[in-house]
PDB file of C-alpha atoms in Angstrom:
ATOM      1  CA  GLY H   7     -40.055 -69.133  -9.048  1.00 71.00           C
ATOM      2  CA  ALA H   8     -38.982 -66.123 -10.875  1.00 79.00           C
ATOM      3  CA  VAL H   9     -41.591 -63.613  -9.470  1.00 89.00           C
ATOM      4  CA  VAL H  10     -41.497 -59.534 -10.259  1.00 93.00           C
ATOM      5  CA  SER H  11     -43.309 -57.567  -8.280  1.00 94.00           C
ATOM      6  CA  GLN H  12     -44.893 -54.173  -9.589  1.00 96.00           C
ATOM      7  CA  HIS H  13     -46.196 -51.291  -7.304  1.00 97.00           C
ATOM      8  CA  PRO H  14     -48.825 -49.371  -7.535  1.00 97.00           C
ATOM      9  CA  SER H  15     -51.061 -51.452  -9.519  1.00 95.00           C
ATOM     10  CA  TRP H  16     -52.807 -48.081 -10.410  1.00 96.00           C
ATOM     11  CA  VAL H  17     -52.549 -44.781  -9.744  1.00 97.00           C
ATOM     12  CA  ILE H  18     -54.266 -41.176 -10.557  1.00 97.00           C
ATOM     13  CA  CYS H  19     -52.386 -38.064 -10.475  1.00 96.00           C
ATOM     14  CA  LYS H  20     -52.636 -34.318 -11.394  1.00 97.00           C
ATOM     15  CA  SER H  21     -50.910 -33.028 -14.137  1.00 97.00           C
ATOM     16  CA  GLY H  22     -47.458 -31.640 -13.787  1.00 97.00           C
ATOM     17  CA  THR H  23     -46.897 -34.119 -10.911  1.00 97.00           C
ATOM     18  CA  SER H  24     -44.560 -37.206 -10.526  1.00 97.00           C
ATOM     19  CA  VAL H  25     -45.171 -40.567 -10.117  1.00 97.00           C
ATOM     20  CA  LYS H  26     -42.759 -43.421  -9.183  1.00 98.00           C
ATOM     21  CA  ILE H  27     -43.368 -46.797 -10.064  1.00 98.00           C
ATOM     22  CA  GLU H  28     -41.310 -49.696  -8.693  1.00 97.00           C
ATOM     23  CA  CYS H  29     -40.266 -52.936 -10.263  1.00 96.00           C
ATOM     24  CA  ARG H  30     -38.630 -55.792  -8.062  1.00 95.00           C
ATOM     25  CA  SER H  31     -37.781 -59.319  -8.646  1.00 93.00           C
ATOM     26  CA  LEU H  32     -38.546 -61.155  -5.555  1.00 92.00           C
ATOM     27  CA  ASP H  33     -36.710 -64.459  -5.809  1.00 88.00           C
ATOM     28  CA  PHE H  34     -33.664 -63.898  -8.045  1.00 88.00           C
ATOM     29  CA  GLN H  35     -31.204 -61.097  -9.069  1.00 88.00           C
ATOM     30  CA  ALA H  36     -31.699 -58.959 -12.221  1.00 87.00           C
ATOM     31  CA  THR H  37     -28.840 -57.014 -13.392  1.00 86.00           C
ATOM     32  CA  THR H  38     -31.021 -55.998 -16.413  1.00 88.00           C
ATOM     33  CA  MET H  39     -34.762 -54.572 -16.220  1.00 92.00           C
ATOM     34  CA  PHE H  40     -36.704 -53.792 -18.854  1.00 93.00           C
ATOM     35  CA  TRP H  41     -39.578 -50.856 -18.812  1.00 96.00           C
ATOM     36  CA  TYR H  42     -42.541 -50.998 -21.311  1.00 94.00           C
ATOM     37  CA  ARG H  43     -45.358 -48.969 -21.925  1.00 95.00           C
ATOM     38  CA  GLN H  44     -48.753 -50.292 -23.583  1.00 91.00           C
ATOM     39  CA  PHE H  45     -51.548 -48.167 -25.105  1.00 89.00           C
ATOM     40  CA  PRO H  46     -55.150 -49.663 -25.491  1.00 84.00           C
ATOM     41  CA  LYS H  47     -54.910 -52.323 -28.245  1.00 78.00           C
ATOM     42  CA  GLN H  48     -51.363 -51.779 -29.068  1.00 83.00           C
ATOM     43  CA  SER H  49     -48.197 -53.536 -28.621  1.00 83.00           C
ATOM     44  CA  LEU H  50     -45.882 -53.594 -25.717  1.00 87.00           C
ATOM     45  CA  MET H  51     -43.194 -50.789 -26.572  1.00 90.00           C
ATOM     46  CA  LEU H  52     -40.005 -50.850 -25.008  1.00 90.00           C
ATOM     47  CA  MET H  53     -39.103 -47.623 -23.460  1.00 94.00           C
ATOM     48  CA  ALA H  54     -35.689 -48.326 -21.619  1.00 94.00           C
ATOM     49  CA  THR H  55     -33.155 -51.062 -20.553  1.00 92.00           C
ATOM     50  CA  SER H  56     -32.448 -50.575 -16.916  1.00 90.00           C
ATOM     51  CA  ASN H  57     -29.019 -51.571 -16.060  1.00 87.00           C
ATOM     52  CA  GLU H  58     -27.738 -52.337 -12.126  1.00 87.00           C
ATOM     53  CA  GLY H  59     -25.249 -49.676 -11.222  1.00 85.00           C
ATOM     54  CA  SER H  60     -25.194 -47.827 -14.385  1.00 87.00           C
ATOM     55  CA  LYS H  61     -27.300 -45.374 -16.600  1.00 90.00           C
ATOM     56  CA  ALA H  62     -30.478 -46.646 -18.148  1.00 93.00           C
ATOM     57  CA  THR H  63     -30.590 -47.033 -21.940  1.00 92.00           C
ATOM     58  CA  TYR H  64     -33.357 -45.525 -23.397  1.00 95.00           C
ATOM     59  CA  GLU H  65     -35.220 -46.351 -26.862  1.00 91.00           C
ATOM     60  CA  GLN H  66     -35.376 -43.650 -29.686  1.00 91.00           C
ATOM     61  CA  GLY H  67     -38.147 -41.404 -28.890  1.00 93.00           C
ATOM     62  CA  VAL H  68     -38.152 -41.750 -25.080  1.00 95.00           C
ATOM     63  CA  GLU H  69     -37.435 -38.582 -23.040  1.00 94.00           C
ATOM     64  CA  LYS H  70     -34.717 -39.621 -20.530  1.00 93.00           C
ATOM     65  CA  ASP H  71     -35.407 -36.632 -18.682  1.00 95.00           C
ATOM     66  CA  LYS H  72     -39.049 -37.329 -18.030  1.00 96.00           C
ATOM     67  CA  PHE H  73     -38.892 -40.979 -17.714  1.00 97.00           C
ATOM     68  CA  LEU H  74     -35.981 -41.085 -15.058  1.00 96.00           C
ATOM     69  CA  ILE H  75     -35.022 -44.923 -14.142  1.00 95.00           C
ATOM     70  CA  ASN H  76     -32.658 -45.922 -11.186  1.00 92.00           C
ATOM     71  CA  HIS H  77     -31.542 -49.411 -10.775  1.00 91.00           C
ATOM     72  CA  ALA H  78     -29.804 -49.201  -7.484  1.00 83.00           C
ATOM     73  CA  SER H  79     -29.733 -52.799  -6.535  1.00 90.00           C
ATOM     74  CA  LEU H  80     -29.972 -56.161  -8.044  1.00 90.00           C
ATOM     75  CA  THR H  81     -33.573 -56.400  -7.134  1.00 92.00           C
ATOM     76  CA  LEU H  82     -35.108 -53.099  -7.605  1.00 94.00           C
ATOM     77  CA  SER H  83     -35.592 -50.908 -10.362  1.00 95.00           C
ATOM     78  CA  THR H  84     -37.946 -47.664 -10.368  1.00 96.00           C
ATOM     79  CA  LEU H  85     -39.620 -45.517 -13.083  1.00 97.00           C
ATOM     80  CA  THR H  86     -40.504 -42.242 -12.062  1.00 97.00           C
ATOM     81  CA  VAL H  87     -42.620 -39.876 -14.826  1.00 97.00           C
ATOM     82  CA  THR H  88     -41.843 -36.777 -14.111  1.00 97.00           C
ATOM     83  CA  SER H  89     -44.102 -33.838 -14.617  1.00 97.00           C
ATOM     84  CA  ALA H  90     -46.893 -35.803 -15.933  1.00 97.00           C
ATOM     85  CA  HIS H  91     -49.334 -34.904 -18.609  1.00 96.00           C
ATOM     86  CA  PRO H  92     -52.521 -36.817 -19.805  1.00 96.00           C
ATOM     87  CA  GLU H  93     -50.703 -38.004 -22.649  1.00 95.00           C
ATOM     88  CA  ASP H  94     -48.440 -40.121 -20.445  1.00 96.00           C
ATOM     89  CA  SER H  95     -51.714 -42.198 -19.065  1.00 96.00           C
ATOM     90  CA  SER H  96     -50.808 -45.618 -20.291  1.00 96.00           C
ATOM     91  CA  PHE H  97     -50.112 -49.155 -19.006  1.00 95.00           C
ATOM     92  CA  TYR H  98     -46.361 -49.199 -17.629  1.00 97.00           C
ATOM     93  CA  ILE H  99     -44.881 -52.787 -17.209  1.00 96.00           C
ATOM     94  CA  CYS H 100     -41.645 -54.012 -16.278  1.00 96.00           C
ATOM     95  CA  SER H 101     -39.926 -57.319 -16.930  1.00 93.00           C
ATOM     96  CA  ALA H 102     -36.714 -58.902 -15.810  1.00 90.00           C
ATOM     97  CA  ARG H 103     -35.163 -62.543 -16.671  1.00 79.00           C
ATOM     98  CA  ARG H 104     -33.334 -64.751 -14.843  1.00 75.00           C
ATOM     99  CA  ASN H 105     -30.106 -66.346 -16.171  1.00 65.00           C
ATOM    100  CA  ASP H 106     -31.595 -69.595 -16.719  1.00 62.00           C
ATOM    101  CA  ARG H 107     -31.841 -70.345 -20.502  1.00 58.00           C
ATOM    102  CA  GLY H 108     -34.996 -70.878 -22.166  1.00 63.00           C
ATOM    103  CA  ARG H 109     -37.059 -69.249 -19.397  1.00 71.00           C
ATOM    104  CA  GLY H 110     -38.038 -66.153 -21.014  1.00 79.00           C
ATOM    105  CA  TYR H 111     -39.222 -63.003 -19.590  1.00 85.00           C
ATOM    106  CA  THR H 112     -41.292 -62.463 -16.351  1.00 89.00           C
ATOM    107  CA  PHE H 113     -43.395 -59.386 -16.303  1.00 92.00           C
ATOM    108  CA  GLY H 114     -44.691 -57.427 -13.465  1.00 94.00           C
ATOM    109  CA  SER H 115     -48.341 -57.011 -12.958  1.00 93.00           C
ATOM    110  CA  GLY H 116     -48.232 -53.767 -14.568  1.00 94.00           C
ATOM    111  CA  THR H 117     -49.162 -50.009 -13.515  1.00 96.00           C
ATOM    112  CA  ARG H 118     -52.132 -48.335 -14.962  1.00 95.00           C
ATOM    113  CA  LEU H 119     -51.249 -44.562 -14.827  1.00 97.00           C
ATOM    114  CA  THR H 120     -54.223 -42.065 -15.228  1.00 97.00           C
ATOM    115  CA  VAL H 121     -53.285 -38.309 -15.363  1.00 97.00           C
ATOM    116  CA  VAL H 122     -55.915 -36.164 -15.066  1.00 97.00           C
TER     117      VAL H 122
ATOM    118  CA  GLY X  19     -35.360 -50.798 -36.742  1.00 71.00           C
ATOM    119  CA  GLN X  20     -36.625 -54.410 -36.229  1.00 74.00           C
ATOM    120  CA  GLN X  21     -40.572 -54.795 -36.694  1.00 85.00           C
ATOM    121  CA  VAL X  22     -42.779 -57.888 -35.647  1.00 90.00           C
ATOM    122  CA  MET X  23     -45.743 -58.018 -37.437  1.00 93.00           C
ATOM    123  CA  GLN X  24     -48.809 -60.338 -36.023  1.00 95.00           C
ATOM    124  CA  ILE X  25     -51.691 -61.672 -37.778  1.00 96.00           C
ATOM    125  CA  PRO X  26     -54.500 -61.851 -37.527  1.00 96.00           C
ATOM    126  CA  GLN X  27     -55.223 -58.751 -35.159  1.00 93.00           C
ATOM    127  CA  TYR X  28     -58.508 -60.582 -33.903  1.00 94.00           C
ATOM    128  CA  GLN X  29     -59.896 -64.079 -34.096  1.00 96.00           C
ATOM    129  CA  HIS X  30     -63.209 -65.297 -32.795  1.00 97.00           C
ATOM    130  CA  VAL X  31     -63.658 -69.375 -32.781  1.00 97.00           C
ATOM    131  CA  GLN X  32     -66.377 -71.556 -31.514  1.00 98.00           C
ATOM    132  CA  GLU X  33     -65.457 -73.855 -28.872  1.00 98.00           C
ATOM    133  CA  GLY X  34     -63.495 -76.861 -30.251  1.00 98.00           C
ATOM    134  CA  GLU X  35     -62.277 -75.181 -33.529  1.00 98.00           C
ATOM    135  CA  ASP X  36     -58.678 -74.776 -34.180  1.00 98.00           C
ATOM    136  CA  PHE X  37     -56.665 -71.609 -33.863  1.00 98.00           C
ATOM    137  CA  THR X  38     -53.464 -70.170 -35.474  1.00 98.00           C
ATOM    138  CA  THR X  39     -51.827 -66.961 -35.083  1.00 98.00           C
ATOM    139  CA  TYR X  40     -48.578 -65.981 -37.237  1.00 98.00           C
ATOM    140  CA  CYS X  41     -45.628 -64.013 -36.215  1.00 97.00           C
ATOM    141  CA  ASN X  42     -43.346 -62.263 -38.868  1.00 96.00           C
ATOM    142  CA  SER X  43     -40.088 -60.503 -38.253  1.00 93.00           C
ATOM    143  CA  SER X  44     -38.579 -57.993 -40.871  1.00 89.00           C
ATOM    144  CA  THR X  45     -35.156 -59.608 -39.702  1.00 89.00           C
ATOM    145  CA  THR X  46     -33.642 -62.642 -38.743  1.00 91.00           C
ATOM    146  CA  LEU X  47     -34.217 -63.431 -35.141  1.00 92.00           C
ATOM    147  CA  SER X  48     -32.076 -65.104 -32.585  1.00 91.00           C
ATOM    148  CA  ASN X  49     -35.074 -66.551 -30.781  1.00 91.00           C
ATOM    149  CA  ILE X  50     -38.885 -66.284 -30.457  1.00 94.00           C
ATOM    150  CA  GLN X  51     -40.922 -65.990 -27.350  1.00 93.00           C
ATOM    151  CA  TRP X  52     -44.725 -66.377 -26.964  1.00 96.00           C
ATOM    152  CA  TYR X  53     -46.588 -65.011 -24.439  1.00 95.00           C
ATOM    153  CA  LYS X  54     -50.182 -64.906 -23.113  1.00 96.00           C
ATOM    154  CA  GLN X  55     -51.822 -61.741 -21.750  1.00 92.00           C
ATOM    155  CA  ARG X  56     -55.393 -61.627 -20.278  1.00 90.00           C
ATOM    156  CA  PRO X  57     -57.393 -58.487 -20.569  1.00 83.00           C
ATOM    157  CA  GLY X  58     -55.931 -56.010 -18.349  1.00 81.00           C
ATOM    158  CA  GLY X  59     -53.103 -58.169 -17.325  1.00 86.00           C
ATOM    159  CA  HIS X  60     -49.482 -58.954 -17.870  1.00 88.00           C
ATOM    160  CA  PRO X  61     -47.971 -61.135 -20.262  1.00 91.00           C
ATOM    161  CA  VAL X  62     -47.315 -64.521 -19.094  1.00 92.00           C
ATOM    162  CA  PHE X  63     -44.528 -66.479 -20.839  1.00 91.00           C
ATOM    163  CA  LEU X  64     -45.427 -69.725 -22.617  1.00 95.00           C
ATOM    164  CA  ILE X  65     -42.380 -70.660 -24.585  1.00 94.00           C
ATOM    165  CA  GLN X  66     -39.095 -69.975 -26.477  1.00 92.00           C
ATOM    166  CA  LEU X  67     -38.015 -70.888 -29.595  1.00 94.00           C
ATOM    167  CA  VAL X  68     -34.276 -70.906 -30.771  1.00 92.00           C
ATOM    168  CA  LYS X  69     -33.426 -73.337 -33.224  1.00 94.00           C
ATOM    169  CA  SER X  70     -34.259 -73.020 -37.028  1.00 96.00           C
ATOM    170  CA  GLY X  71     -37.310 -75.218 -37.899  1.00 97.00           C
ATOM    171  CA  GLU X  72     -38.043 -75.944 -34.040  1.00 97.00           C
ATOM    172  CA  VAL X  73     -41.500 -77.219 -33.053  1.00 98.00           C
ATOM    173  CA  LYS X  74     -42.434 -77.575 -29.588  1.00 97.00           C
ATOM    174  CA  LYS X  75     -46.043 -78.845 -28.091  1.00 97.00           C
ATOM    175  CA  GLN X  76     -47.470 -77.839 -24.736  1.00 96.00           C
ATOM    176  CA  LYS X  77     -50.838 -79.738 -24.682  1.00 97.00           C
ATOM    177  CA  ARG X  78     -53.262 -78.386 -27.405  1.00 98.00           C
ATOM    178  CA  LEU X  79     -50.633 -75.733 -28.279  1.00 98.00           C
ATOM    179  CA  THR X  80     -47.928 -76.115 -31.186  1.00 98.00           C
ATOM    180  CA  PHE X  81     -45.523 -73.683 -31.577  1.00 98.00           C
ATOM    181  CA  GLN X  82     -43.178 -73.427 -34.762  1.00 98.00           C
ATOM    182  CA  PHE X  83     -40.442 -71.619 -35.745  1.00 97.00           C
ATOM    183  CA  GLY X  84     -39.535 -70.966 -39.383  1.00 97.00           C
ATOM    184  CA  GLU X  85     -36.212 -72.118 -41.081  1.00 96.00           C
ATOM    185  CA  ALA X  86     -35.291 -68.974 -41.750  1.00 94.00           C
ATOM    186  CA  LYS X  87     -35.721 -67.779 -38.169  1.00 95.00           C
ATOM    187  CA  LYS X  88     -37.857 -64.911 -39.258  1.00 94.00           C
ATOM    188  CA  ASN X  89     -41.544 -66.215 -38.437  1.00 96.00           C
ATOM    189  CA  SER X  90     -43.245 -68.338 -36.138  1.00 97.00           C
ATOM    190  CA  SER X  91     -46.800 -69.583 -35.746  1.00 98.00           C
ATOM    191  CA  LEU X  92     -48.630 -70.806 -32.636  1.00 98.00           C
ATOM    192  CA  HIS X  93     -51.660 -73.321 -33.223  1.00 98.00           C
ATOM    193  CA  ILE X  94     -54.074 -74.357 -30.886  1.00 98.00           C
ATOM    194  CA  THR X  95     -56.192 -77.502 -31.262  1.00 98.00           C
ATOM    195  CA  ALA X  96     -59.670 -77.663 -30.114  1.00 98.00           C
ATOM    196  CA  THR X  97     -59.949 -74.441 -28.331  1.00 98.00           C
ATOM    197  CA  GLN X  98     -61.569 -74.311 -25.054  1.00 97.00           C
ATOM    198  CA  THR X  99     -63.071 -71.002 -23.237  1.00 96.00           C
ATOM    199  CA  THR X 100     -59.905 -70.802 -20.929  1.00 95.00           C
ATOM    200  CA  ASP X 101     -57.990 -70.102 -24.024  1.00 96.00           C
ATOM    201  CA  VAL X 102     -59.349 -66.496 -24.263  1.00 95.00           C
ATOM    202  CA  GLY X 103     -56.637 -63.829 -24.243  1.00 94.00           C
ATOM    203  CA  THR X 104     -54.056 -62.161 -26.409  1.00 94.00           C
ATOM    204  CA  TYR X 105     -51.462 -64.097 -27.744  1.00 96.00           C
ATOM    205  CA  VAL X 106     -48.170 -62.157 -28.137  1.00 95.00           C
ATOM    206  CA  CYS X 107     -45.042 -62.932 -29.991  1.00 95.00           C
ATOM    207  CA  GLY X 108     -41.504 -61.454 -29.160  1.00 92.00           C
ATOM    208  CA  GLY X 109     -38.318 -61.830 -31.058  1.00 89.00           C
ATOM    209  CA  GLY X 110     -35.006 -60.537 -31.129  1.00 78.00           C
ATOM    210  CA  SER X 111     -31.860 -60.753 -29.161  1.00 64.00           C
ATOM    211  CA  ASN X 112     -31.478 -62.482 -25.724  1.00 53.00           C
ATOM    212  CA  TYR X 113     -31.748 -59.400 -23.881  1.00 64.00           C
ATOM    213  CA  LYS X 114     -33.965 -57.225 -26.220  1.00 75.00           C
ATOM    214  CA  LEU X 115     -37.404 -58.264 -27.340  1.00 82.00           C
ATOM    215  CA  THR X 116     -39.802 -56.366 -30.064  1.00 87.00           C
ATOM    216  CA  PHE X 117     -43.369 -57.419 -29.538  1.00 89.00           C
ATOM    217  CA  GLY X 118     -46.037 -57.702 -31.974  1.00 91.00           C
ATOM    218  CA  LYS X 119     -49.346 -56.266 -31.365  1.00 89.00           C
ATOM    219  CA  GLY X 120     -50.837 -59.632 -30.666  1.00 92.00           C
ATOM    220  CA  THR X 121     -53.847 -61.660 -31.777  1.00 95.00           C
ATOM    221  CA  LEU X 122     -56.601 -61.417 -29.357  1.00 94.00           C
ATOM    222  CA  LEU X 123     -58.822 -64.725 -29.259  1.00 96.00           C
ATOM    223  CA  THR X 124     -62.073 -65.023 -28.206  1.00 95.00           C
ATOM    224  CA  VAL X 125     -64.067 -68.340 -27.973  1.00 96.00           C
ATOM    225  CA  ASN X 126     -67.947 -69.031 -28.176  1.00 95.00           C
ATOM    226  CA  PRO X 127     -68.824 -71.692 -25.532  1.00 93.00           C
TER     227      PRO X 127
END
């Protein structure tokens, strides 16, 4: 149980274009999902907290107009990287947590974005 | 803001040797979670510690939460090649985790 599916697993796009990444909780409802970014040999950095039916909460330094988050249902959150630039190339990963105590967070398989 | 430091950054051991990674937070944590991340993969949840001084075991893995709830350790006894990966700790509130950079463990067979 507690499966999170993330799509696509990798994407290459041209500078200036937008990329949408989907995160789905397959067997549970997630009112809250989290989006992280990880650069090579760096730690997971929380970008934003996605809240179903309301605006996402962004971490300091993360541009909300550049990283658009939509959490329209209890099982789907999307992250759109708008007007992507090469410096946005990174590993983006989402996570969600079931309400069961002690289960921890379930992570999606991640999306490797390369902007050329 | 909250910072979580993890040491060492890298550890290379011979198969059969023990391994320990340490996690230290700048603030008191409500809980700490440990994950294993294989190269190019995503973190996989291992365990959560909540109580001060708590110790939990999973086969050859022993997890400990400090009395002050600001540090934690993961100890692997008699490492195997399947233990290879990055062990990452995450601390914080129930709804927000701050992750350490992780300790990359490599095992020489």
